[in-house]
XYZ file of C-alpha atoms in Angstrom:
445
model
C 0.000 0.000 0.000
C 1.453 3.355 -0.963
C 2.283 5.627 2.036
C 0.715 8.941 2.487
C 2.653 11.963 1.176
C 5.206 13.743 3.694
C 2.908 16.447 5.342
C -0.392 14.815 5.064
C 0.052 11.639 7.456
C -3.076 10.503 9.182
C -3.599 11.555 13.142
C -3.882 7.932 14.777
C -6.468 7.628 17.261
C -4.192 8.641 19.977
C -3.195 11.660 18.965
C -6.871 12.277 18.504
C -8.080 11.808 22.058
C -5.093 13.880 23.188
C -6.013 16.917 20.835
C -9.356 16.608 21.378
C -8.905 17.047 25.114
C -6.349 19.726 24.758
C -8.735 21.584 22.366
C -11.446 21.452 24.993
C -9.457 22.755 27.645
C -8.323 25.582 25.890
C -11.348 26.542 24.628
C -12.789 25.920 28.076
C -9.351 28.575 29.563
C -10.899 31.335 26.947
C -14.427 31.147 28.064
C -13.250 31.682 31.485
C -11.350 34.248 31.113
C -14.218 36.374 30.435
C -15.459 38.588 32.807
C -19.136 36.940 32.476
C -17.599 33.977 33.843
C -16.420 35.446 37.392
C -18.439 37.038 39.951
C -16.570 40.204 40.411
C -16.934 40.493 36.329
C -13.079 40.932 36.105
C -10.646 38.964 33.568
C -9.310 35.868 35.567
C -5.494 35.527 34.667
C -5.000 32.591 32.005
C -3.328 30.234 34.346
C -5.856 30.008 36.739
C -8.579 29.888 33.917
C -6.432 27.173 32.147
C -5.666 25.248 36.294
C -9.707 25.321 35.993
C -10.562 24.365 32.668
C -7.857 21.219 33.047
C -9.481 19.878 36.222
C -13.046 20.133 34.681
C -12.369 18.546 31.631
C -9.956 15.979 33.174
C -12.785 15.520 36.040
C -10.847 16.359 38.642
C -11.507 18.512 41.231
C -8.728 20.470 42.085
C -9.280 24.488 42.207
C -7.333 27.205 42.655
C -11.057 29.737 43.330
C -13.825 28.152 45.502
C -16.030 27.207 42.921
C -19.479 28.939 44.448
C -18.036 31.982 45.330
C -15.785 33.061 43.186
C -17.265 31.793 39.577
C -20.723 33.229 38.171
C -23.612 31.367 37.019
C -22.102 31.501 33.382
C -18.740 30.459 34.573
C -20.483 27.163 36.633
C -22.258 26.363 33.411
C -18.779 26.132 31.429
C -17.229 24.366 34.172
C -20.453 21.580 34.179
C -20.362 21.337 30.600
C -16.366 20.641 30.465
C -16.864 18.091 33.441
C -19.828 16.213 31.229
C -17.941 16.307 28.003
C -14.386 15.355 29.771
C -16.621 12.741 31.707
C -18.063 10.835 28.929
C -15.149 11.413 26.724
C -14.501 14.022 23.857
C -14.274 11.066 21.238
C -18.039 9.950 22.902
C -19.325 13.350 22.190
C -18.124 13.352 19.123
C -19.685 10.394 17.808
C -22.690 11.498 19.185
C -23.445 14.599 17.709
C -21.785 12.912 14.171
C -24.982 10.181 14.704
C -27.469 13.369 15.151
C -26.500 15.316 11.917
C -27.245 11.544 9.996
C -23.511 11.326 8.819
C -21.923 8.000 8.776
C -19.865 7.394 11.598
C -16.091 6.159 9.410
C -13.951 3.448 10.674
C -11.343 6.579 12.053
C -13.926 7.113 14.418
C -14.972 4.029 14.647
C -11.233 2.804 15.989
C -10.843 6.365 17.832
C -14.216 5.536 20.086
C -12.807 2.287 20.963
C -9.462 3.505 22.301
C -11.529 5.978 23.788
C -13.501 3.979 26.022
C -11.141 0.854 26.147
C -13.505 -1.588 24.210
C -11.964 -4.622 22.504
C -13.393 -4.539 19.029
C -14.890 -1.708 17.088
C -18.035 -3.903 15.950
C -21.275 -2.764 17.460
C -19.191 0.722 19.166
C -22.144 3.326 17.443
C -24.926 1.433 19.223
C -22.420 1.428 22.188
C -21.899 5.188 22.280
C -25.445 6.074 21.907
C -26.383 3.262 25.166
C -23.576 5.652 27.187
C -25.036 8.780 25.938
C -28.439 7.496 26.938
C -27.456 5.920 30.131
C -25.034 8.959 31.360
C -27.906 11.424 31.086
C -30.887 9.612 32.332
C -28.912 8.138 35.924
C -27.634 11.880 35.969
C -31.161 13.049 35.874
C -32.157 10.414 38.474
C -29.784 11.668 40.555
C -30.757 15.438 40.269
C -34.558 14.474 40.897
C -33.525 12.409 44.065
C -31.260 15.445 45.453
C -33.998 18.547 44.708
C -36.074 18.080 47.471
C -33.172 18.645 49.918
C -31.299 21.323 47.864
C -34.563 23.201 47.040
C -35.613 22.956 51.160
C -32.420 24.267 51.881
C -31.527 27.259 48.818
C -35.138 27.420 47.052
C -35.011 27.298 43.783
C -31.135 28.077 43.307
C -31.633 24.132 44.732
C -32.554 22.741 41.310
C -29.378 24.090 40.015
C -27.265 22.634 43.242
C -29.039 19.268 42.498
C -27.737 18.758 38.278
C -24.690 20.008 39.039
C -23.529 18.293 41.848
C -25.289 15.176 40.121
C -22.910 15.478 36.964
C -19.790 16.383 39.381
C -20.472 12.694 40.931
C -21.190 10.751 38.119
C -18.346 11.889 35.918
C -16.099 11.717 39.005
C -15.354 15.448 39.065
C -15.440 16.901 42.631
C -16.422 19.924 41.895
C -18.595 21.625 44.627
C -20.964 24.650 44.997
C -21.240 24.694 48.963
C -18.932 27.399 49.326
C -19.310 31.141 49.876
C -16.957 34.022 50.992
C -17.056 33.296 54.501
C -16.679 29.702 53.858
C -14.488 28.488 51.385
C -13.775 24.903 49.984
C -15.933 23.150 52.188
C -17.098 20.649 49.728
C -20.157 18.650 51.853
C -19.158 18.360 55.076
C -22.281 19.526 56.082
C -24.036 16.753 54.826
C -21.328 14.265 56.264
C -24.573 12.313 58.359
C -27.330 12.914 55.332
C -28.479 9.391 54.237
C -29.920 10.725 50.721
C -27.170 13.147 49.556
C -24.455 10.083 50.635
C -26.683 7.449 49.104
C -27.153 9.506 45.667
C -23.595 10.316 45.444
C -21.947 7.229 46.279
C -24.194 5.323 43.554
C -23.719 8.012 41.011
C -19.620 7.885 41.878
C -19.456 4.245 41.888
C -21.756 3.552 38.665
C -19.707 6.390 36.530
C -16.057 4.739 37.963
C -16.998 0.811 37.099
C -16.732 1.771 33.010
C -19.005 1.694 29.935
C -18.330 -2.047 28.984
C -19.076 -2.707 32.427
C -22.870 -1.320 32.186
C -23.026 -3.313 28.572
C -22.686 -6.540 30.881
C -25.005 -5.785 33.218
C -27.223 -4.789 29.953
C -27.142 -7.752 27.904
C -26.589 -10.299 31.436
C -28.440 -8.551 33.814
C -28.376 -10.691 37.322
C -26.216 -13.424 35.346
C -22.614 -13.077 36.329
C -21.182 -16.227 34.980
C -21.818 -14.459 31.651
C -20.126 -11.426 32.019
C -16.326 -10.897 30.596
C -13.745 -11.582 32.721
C -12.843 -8.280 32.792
C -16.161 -6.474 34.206
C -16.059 -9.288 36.847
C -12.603 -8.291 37.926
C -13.637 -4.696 38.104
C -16.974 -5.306 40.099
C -14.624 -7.583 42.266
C -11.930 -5.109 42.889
C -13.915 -1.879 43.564
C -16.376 -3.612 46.120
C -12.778 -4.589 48.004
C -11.421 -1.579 47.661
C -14.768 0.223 49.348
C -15.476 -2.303 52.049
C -12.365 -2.190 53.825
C -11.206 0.801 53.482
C -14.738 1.910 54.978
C -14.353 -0.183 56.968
C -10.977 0.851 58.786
C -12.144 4.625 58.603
C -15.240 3.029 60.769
C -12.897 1.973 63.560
C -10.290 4.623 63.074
C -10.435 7.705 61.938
C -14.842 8.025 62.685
C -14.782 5.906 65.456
C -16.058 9.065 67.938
C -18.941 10.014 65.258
C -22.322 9.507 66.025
C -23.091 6.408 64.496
C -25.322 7.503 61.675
C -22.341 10.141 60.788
C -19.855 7.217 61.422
C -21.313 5.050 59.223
C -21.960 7.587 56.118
C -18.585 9.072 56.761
C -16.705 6.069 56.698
C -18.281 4.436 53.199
C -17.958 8.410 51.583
C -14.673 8.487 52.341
C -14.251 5.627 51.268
C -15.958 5.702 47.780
C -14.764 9.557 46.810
C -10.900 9.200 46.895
C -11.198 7.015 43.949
C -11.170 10.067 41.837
C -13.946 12.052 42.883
C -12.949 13.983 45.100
C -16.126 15.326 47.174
C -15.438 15.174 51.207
C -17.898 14.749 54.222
C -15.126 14.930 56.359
C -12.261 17.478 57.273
C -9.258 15.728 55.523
C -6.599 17.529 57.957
C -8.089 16.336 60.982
C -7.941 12.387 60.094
C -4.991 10.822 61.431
C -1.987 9.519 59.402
C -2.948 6.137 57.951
C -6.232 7.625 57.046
C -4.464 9.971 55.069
C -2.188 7.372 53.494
C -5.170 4.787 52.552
C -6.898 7.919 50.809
C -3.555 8.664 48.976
C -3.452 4.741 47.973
C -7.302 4.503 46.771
C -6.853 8.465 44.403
C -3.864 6.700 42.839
C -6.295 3.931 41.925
C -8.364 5.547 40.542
C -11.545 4.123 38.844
C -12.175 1.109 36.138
C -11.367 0.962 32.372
C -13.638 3.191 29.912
C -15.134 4.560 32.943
C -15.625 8.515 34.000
C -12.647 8.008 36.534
C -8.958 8.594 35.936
C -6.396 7.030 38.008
C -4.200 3.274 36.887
C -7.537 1.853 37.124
C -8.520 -1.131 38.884
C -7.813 -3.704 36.483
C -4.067 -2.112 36.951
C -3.907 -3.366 40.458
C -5.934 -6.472 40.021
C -3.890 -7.771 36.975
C -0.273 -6.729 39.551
C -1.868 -8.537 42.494
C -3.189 -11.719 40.400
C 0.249 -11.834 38.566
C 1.950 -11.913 42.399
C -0.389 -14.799 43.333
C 0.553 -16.871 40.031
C 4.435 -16.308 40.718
C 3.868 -17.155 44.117
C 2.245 -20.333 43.010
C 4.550 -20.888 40.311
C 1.609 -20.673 37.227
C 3.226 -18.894 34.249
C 0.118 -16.072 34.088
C -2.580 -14.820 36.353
C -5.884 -16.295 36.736
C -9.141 -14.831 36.706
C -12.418 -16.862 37.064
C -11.204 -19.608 35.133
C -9.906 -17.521 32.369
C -5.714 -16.440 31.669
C -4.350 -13.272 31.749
C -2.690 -11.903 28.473
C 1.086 -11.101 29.029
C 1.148 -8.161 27.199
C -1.792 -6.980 29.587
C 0.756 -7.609 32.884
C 3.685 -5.730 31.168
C 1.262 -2.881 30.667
C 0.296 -2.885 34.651
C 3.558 -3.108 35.362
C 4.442 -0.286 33.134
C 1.655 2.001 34.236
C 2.706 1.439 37.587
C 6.039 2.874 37.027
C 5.067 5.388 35.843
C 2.562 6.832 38.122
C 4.476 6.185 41.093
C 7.517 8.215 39.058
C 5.143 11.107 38.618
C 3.630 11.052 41.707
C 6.983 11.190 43.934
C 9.060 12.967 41.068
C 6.509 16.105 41.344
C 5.800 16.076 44.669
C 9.428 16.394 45.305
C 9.475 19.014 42.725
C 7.173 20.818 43.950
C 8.447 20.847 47.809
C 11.192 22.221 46.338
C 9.737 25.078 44.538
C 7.329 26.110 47.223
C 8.794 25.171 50.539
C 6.124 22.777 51.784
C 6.815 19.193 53.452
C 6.933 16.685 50.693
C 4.143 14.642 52.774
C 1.512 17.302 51.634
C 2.764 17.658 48.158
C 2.388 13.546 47.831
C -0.994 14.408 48.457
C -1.499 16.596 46.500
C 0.295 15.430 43.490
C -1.691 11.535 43.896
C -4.906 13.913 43.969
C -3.967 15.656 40.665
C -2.546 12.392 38.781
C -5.499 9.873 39.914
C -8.103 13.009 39.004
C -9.978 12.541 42.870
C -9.585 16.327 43.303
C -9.136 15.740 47.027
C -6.900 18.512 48.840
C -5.204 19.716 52.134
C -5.418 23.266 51.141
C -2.518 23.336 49.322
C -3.532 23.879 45.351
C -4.974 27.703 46.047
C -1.865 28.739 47.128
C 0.563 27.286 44.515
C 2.861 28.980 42.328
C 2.925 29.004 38.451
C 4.998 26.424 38.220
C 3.683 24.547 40.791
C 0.246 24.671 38.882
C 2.095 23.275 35.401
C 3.046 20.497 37.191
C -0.407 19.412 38.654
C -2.161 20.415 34.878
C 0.469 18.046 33.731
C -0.300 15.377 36.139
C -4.295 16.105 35.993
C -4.101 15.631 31.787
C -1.818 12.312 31.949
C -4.129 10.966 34.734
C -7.366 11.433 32.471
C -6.315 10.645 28.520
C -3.784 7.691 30.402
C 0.014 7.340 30.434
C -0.316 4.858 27.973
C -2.389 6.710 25.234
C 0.205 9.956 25.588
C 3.085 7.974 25.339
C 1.723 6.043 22.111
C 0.336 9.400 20.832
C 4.007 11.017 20.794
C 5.510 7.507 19.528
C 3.019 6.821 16.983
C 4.243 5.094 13.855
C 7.228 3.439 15.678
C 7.643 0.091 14.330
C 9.640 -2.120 16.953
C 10.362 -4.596 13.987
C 10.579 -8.567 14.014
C 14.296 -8.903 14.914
C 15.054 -9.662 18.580
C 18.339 -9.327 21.015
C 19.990 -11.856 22.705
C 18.588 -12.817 25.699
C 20.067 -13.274 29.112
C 18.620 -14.083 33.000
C 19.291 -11.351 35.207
C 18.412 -12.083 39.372
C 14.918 -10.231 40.244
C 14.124 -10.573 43.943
């Protein structure tokens, strides 16, 4: 087949996901910048518009202005609309509104969309995209209609506005907030830390948006049949009711343990659900003792599933590490999942991922302690919050420097398009050929 000319080579589906997000963000930046967008109708500087438009869009949570009080109505409606489109995915969107005009969708997009949301073959990805559309919107609606009556008894009608966006924030694991004001900044809800209904809503919404979109096609097509789902959706439904349950339940008889018991209860599964990248609170974050602190750091670097709303290694990451430990310990030659092996290229790309979130995640927080002066313990918090998208924060992120801000905008992007995709979106067309090196043992362990 004859190559393309010099000059007019074909984006591959990488690079598309990574300009698409970059081109929403920056358009995002602009829109912010305008006075319309900010309470005090005053031009925000670009690097705080472009800190803002990078969490939203990479659903993360981190803010550098209280979201309530500082942004105006128009500036919260740019911010929901980058956290829906960043949530379900520019490439989703895409192919959405291509369906709606009545073009064909090509087999570019086709292969894009599946990158996109981490499917296995293109066949049958329109009908997928429209079921996400569909689904997305309606259990975002169900969530708004289930919040009102407490948002609109407690802020009239500004309530119905509380109850979408805090709906969207959830399900597309964002963080985002409007319980601040100018007296009280950044609170996020820990005023509703003991509310059955807003924790109920929330945690569903967070949960349902992290497990992925192939993961709702199971449940679909299988319903209450498990044996039939893939191998994969099992491992994720597996691996994100562990890593809720005892977490939760540690935070119940540590770090919530003097909490009335309806707040100790609700506090300790919130907590528990939220770090994995989205980044609502119920509880003060610099009161809870150390090893709450570190489990919270653990679950944000998580992160969510595969194809999901969430950011993070994913799930599958850790599951696919900590099956591949088992089978060495046992001395199989792959891990096992519910009767089913483990691809090897799929371990090699855990382990890889691993690398390289821990390398970002220390590597900036020590770059950043530099820069600003601050113990490296809070930046590690910081910088897990900003690469696994949860948005959580000790206070920190405000206060930042320029620089300091590049580097979590950095680590907020990577954590939402993947490691993976940037890294084969700046290597594409590398061809690592058929020839092979000699091969020699070296010692591990």
């Amino acid at each position: 087949m004859a190559k393309l000319p010099r000059g007019k080579r074909r984006l591959s589906s990488f690079q598309i996901i990574i300009l698409g997000f970059a081109a929403m963000i920056l358009l995002g930046a602009l829109l912010l910048m305008l006075p319309i967008s900010s309470r005090e109708r005053t031009v925000t500087p670009f690097n705080e518009t472009l800190f803002t438009a990078t969490s939203a869009a990479c659903v993360t949570g981190l803010v550098v202005h209280d979201t309530a009080s500082y942004w105006s109505a128009f500036g919260q409606a740019v911010i929901l609309l980058l956290i829906q489109i960043g949530g379900m995915g520019v490439v989703t969107v895409a192919v959405a509104f291509t369906r709606l005009s009545g073009k064909k969708i090509s087999l570019m997009q086709r292969s894009t969309m599946q990158e996109a949301i981490s499917a296995h073959q293109s066949g049958g990805i329109v009908q997928l995209t429209g079921f996400i559309i569909k689904v997305t919107l309606a259990l975002e609606l169900l969530g708004m209609l289930v919040m009102l009556p407490v948002f609109c008894g407690q802020f009239g009608a500004r309530g119905v506005w509380l109850s979408l966006f805090h709906s969207v924030s959830a399900f597309c694991n964002a963080g985002f907030d409007l319980m601040g004001s100018a007296d009280a900044q950044y609170v996020s809800l820990t005023g509703y830390i003991g509310h059955p209904l807003v924790n109920i809503t929330l945690m569903c919404l967070i949960v349902i948006g992290g497990i992925g979109f192939l993961t709702w096609e199971d449940v679909r097509t299988h319903r209450h049949h498990l044996k039939r789902y893939r191998m994969q959706s099992k491992v994720i439904l597996v691996t994100t009711a562990v890593l809720i349950l005892f977490p939760a339940l540690y935070f119940f008889c540590s770090d919530f343990a003097a909490f009335p018991m309806g707040e100790r209860i609700f506090g300790s599964l919130f907590q528990s659900v939220t770090p994995r990248t989205a980044g609502f609170n119920t509880a003060d974050l610099t009161a809870m003792t150390a090893g709450g602190r570190c489990i919270i750091l653990v679950l944000m670097l998580i992160g969510g599933s595969p194809g999901s709303t969430a950011g993070g290694m994913k799930t599958t990451t850790v599951a696919v590490l900590f099956g591949n430990m088992v089978s060495v310990f046992r001395r199989k030659e792959d891990p096992r999942f519910f009767g089913r092996r483990v691809a090897s290229d799929a371990v090699r790309n855990a382990g890889t991922i691993l690398t390289l979130y821990l390398t970002l995640f220390f590597g900036s927080a020590l770059a950043i302690s530099a820069i600003e002066g601050l113990p490296v313990g809070d930046c590690l918090f910081e910088t897990a919050s900003a690469v696994g998208t949860a948005g959580l924060s000790l206070g920190l992120t405000p206060g930042l420097g320029i620089a300091s801000q590049g580097i979590l905008m950095v680590l907020m992007f990577i954590g939402r398009v993947g490691g993976l995709t940037l890294i084969y979106a700046a290597l594409s067309g590398g061809n690592g050929g058929l020839s092979k090196l000699p091969q020699e043992k070296i010692a591990i362990g």
